[in-house]
Amino acid sequence: MRDKKLPTVIFGEVLQELRLRRGLTQDKLAELAETERSHISALERAEKGPALATIFTLASALGMPAGELIGMVESRLTSSL
């Protein structure tokens, strides 16, 4: 049986990697995504899963389509099963 939390964990890993690759702090990404730094932190640590609207906002702030962000999570999720 697959861990129901795994997609949330992988989303957090991908989000953090993309943020760091772009040289962004959690504060800066939060500013670009019009959210709080604590929200970015909670997502990266998989304390909470992202809402659909949050995925679109974060993808835009990272300069990528939401489908690409989800695709990265899906690809990693598939390879971890």
Coordinates of C-alpha atoms in Angstrom, one line a residue, residues 14-27 29 40 44 62:
V14 CA 10.8 19.4 -5.5
L15 CA 9.7 22.9 -4.3
Q16 CA 12.8 23.3 -2.2
E17 CA 15.1 22.1 -5.0
L18 CA 13.5 24.5 -7.5
R19 CA 13.6 27.4 -5.0
L20 CA 17.3 26.8 -4.3
R21 CA 18.2 26.3 -8.0
R22 CA 16.7 29.8 -8.6
G23 CA 18.6 31.3 -5.7
L24 CA 15.5 32.2 -3.8
T25 CA 15.1 32.3 -0.1
Q26 CA 11.8 31.2 1.4
D27 CA 11.1 34.8 2.1
L29 CA 9.5 32.9 -2.9
I40 CA 6.5 27.8 2.1
E44 CA 8.8 22.1 2.0
L62 CA 9.1 30.0 -10.0

